[in-house]
PDB file of C-alpha atoms in Angstrom:
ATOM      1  CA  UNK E   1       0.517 -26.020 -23.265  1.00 60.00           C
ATOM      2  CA  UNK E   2      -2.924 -24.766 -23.271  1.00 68.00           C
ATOM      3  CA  UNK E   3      -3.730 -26.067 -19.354  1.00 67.00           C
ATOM      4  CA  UNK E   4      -0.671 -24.264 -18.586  1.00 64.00           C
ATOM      5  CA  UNK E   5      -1.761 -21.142 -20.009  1.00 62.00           C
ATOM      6  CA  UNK E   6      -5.358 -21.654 -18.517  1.00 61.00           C
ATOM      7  CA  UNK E   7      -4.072 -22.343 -15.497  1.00 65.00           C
ATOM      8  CA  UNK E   8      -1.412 -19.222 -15.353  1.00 60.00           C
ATOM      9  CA  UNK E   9      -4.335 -16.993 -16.638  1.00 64.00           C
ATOM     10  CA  UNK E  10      -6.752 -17.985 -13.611  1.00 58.00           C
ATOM     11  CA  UNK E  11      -3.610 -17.754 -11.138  1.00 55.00           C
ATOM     12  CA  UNK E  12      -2.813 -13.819 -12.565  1.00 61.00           C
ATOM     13  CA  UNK E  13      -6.678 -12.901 -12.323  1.00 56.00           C
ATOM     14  CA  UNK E  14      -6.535 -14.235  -8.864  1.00 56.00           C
ATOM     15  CA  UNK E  15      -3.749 -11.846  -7.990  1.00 54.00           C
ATOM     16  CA  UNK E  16      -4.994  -8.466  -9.615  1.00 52.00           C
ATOM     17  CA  UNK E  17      -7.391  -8.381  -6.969  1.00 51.00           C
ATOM     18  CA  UNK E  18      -4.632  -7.466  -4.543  1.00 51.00           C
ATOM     19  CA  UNK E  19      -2.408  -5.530  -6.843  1.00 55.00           C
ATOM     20  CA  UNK E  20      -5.644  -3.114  -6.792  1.00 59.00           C
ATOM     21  CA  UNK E  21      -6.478  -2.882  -3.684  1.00 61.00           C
ATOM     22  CA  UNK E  22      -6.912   0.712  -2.807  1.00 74.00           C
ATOM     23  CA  UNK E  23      -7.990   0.749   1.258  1.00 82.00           C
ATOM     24  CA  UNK E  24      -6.694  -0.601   4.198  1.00 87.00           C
ATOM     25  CA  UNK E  25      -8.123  -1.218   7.865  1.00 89.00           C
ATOM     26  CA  UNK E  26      -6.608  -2.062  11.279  1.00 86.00           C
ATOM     27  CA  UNK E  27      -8.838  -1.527  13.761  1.00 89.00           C
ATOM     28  CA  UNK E  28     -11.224   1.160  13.665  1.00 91.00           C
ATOM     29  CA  UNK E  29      -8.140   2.931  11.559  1.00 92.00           C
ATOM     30  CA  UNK E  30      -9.004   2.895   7.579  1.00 93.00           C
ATOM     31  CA  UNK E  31      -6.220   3.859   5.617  1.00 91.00           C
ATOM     32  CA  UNK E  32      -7.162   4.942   2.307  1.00 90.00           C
ATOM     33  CA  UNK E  33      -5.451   5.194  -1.321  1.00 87.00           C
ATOM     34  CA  UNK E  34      -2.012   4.746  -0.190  1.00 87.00           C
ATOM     35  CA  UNK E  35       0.305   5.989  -3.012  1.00 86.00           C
ATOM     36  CA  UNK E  36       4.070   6.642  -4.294  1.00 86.00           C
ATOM     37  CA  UNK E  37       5.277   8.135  -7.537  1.00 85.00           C
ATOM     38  CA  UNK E  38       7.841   6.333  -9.587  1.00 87.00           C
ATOM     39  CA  UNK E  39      11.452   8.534  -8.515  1.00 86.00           C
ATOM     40  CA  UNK E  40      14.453   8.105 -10.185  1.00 88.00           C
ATOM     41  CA  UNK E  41      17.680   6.461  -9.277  1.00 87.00           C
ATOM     42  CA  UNK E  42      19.291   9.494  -8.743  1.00 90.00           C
ATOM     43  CA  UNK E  43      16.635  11.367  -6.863  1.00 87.00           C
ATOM     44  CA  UNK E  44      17.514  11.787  -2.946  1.00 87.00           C
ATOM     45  CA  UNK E  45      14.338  11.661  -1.429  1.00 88.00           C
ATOM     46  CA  UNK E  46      10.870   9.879  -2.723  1.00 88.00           C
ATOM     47  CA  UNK E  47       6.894  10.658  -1.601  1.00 89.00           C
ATOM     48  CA  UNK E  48       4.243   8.774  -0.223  1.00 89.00           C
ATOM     49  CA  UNK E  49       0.608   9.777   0.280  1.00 90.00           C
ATOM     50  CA  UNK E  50      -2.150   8.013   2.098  1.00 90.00           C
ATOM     51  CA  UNK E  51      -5.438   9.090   4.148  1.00 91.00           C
ATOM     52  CA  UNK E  52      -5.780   8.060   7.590  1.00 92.00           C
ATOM     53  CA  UNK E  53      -9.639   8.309   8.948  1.00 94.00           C
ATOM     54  CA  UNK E  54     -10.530   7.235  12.510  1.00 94.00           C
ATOM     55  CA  UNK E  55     -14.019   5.230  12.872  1.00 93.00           C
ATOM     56  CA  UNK E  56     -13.887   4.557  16.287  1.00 92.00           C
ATOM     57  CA  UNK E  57     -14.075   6.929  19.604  1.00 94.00           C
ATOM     58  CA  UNK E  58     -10.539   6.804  20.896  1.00 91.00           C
ATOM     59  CA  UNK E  59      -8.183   9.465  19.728  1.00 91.00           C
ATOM     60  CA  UNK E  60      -5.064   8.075  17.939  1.00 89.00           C
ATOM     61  CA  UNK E  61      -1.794   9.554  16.985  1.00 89.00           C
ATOM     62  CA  UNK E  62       0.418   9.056  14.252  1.00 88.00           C
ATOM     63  CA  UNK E  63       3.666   9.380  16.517  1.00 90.00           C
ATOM     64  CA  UNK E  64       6.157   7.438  13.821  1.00 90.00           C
ATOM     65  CA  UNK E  65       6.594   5.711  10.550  1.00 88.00           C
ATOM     66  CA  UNK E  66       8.912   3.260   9.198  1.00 88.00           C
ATOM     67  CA  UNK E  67       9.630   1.473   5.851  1.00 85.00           C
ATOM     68  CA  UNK E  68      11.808  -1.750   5.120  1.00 87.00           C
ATOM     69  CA  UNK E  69      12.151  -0.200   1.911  1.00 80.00           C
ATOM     70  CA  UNK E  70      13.863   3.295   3.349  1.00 82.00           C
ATOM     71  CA  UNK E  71      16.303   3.957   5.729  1.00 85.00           C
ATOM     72  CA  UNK E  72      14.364   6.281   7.258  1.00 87.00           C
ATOM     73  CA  UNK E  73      10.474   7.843   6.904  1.00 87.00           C
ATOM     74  CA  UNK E  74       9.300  11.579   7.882  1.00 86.00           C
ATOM     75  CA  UNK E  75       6.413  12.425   8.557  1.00 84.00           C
TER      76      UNK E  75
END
């Protein structure tokens, strides 16, 4: 019982590392401290917040969004 535990202990501090993680990067794109409050199950819309910086020289556009969790996103 206590190598399970052991074992289920270094498996959850493994994971908290990504349950943390606070910044994001895809290309020369960071996105940064994406967020959503907690909404209730009756509430008809939800929010989302995140900062998009561009690093590199192009220009880029945020044109659309989409969710597998929605059925649909606004921007």
């Amino acid at each position: 019982m206590t190598r399970f535990l052991l074992a289920l202990s270094v498996l959850i501090l493994a994971w908290s590392g990504a349950a943390l993680a606070h910044s994001y990067k895809l290309g020369s794109l960071e996105i940064g401290h994406p967020w959503a409050r907690a909404t209730p199950p009756t509430a008809p819309t939800g929010g989302g917040f995140l900062t998009i910086t561009n690093k590199g020289t192009t220009i880029d556009r945020l044109v659309s969004a989409s969710s597998p969790a929605a059925a649909s996103v606004q921007v």
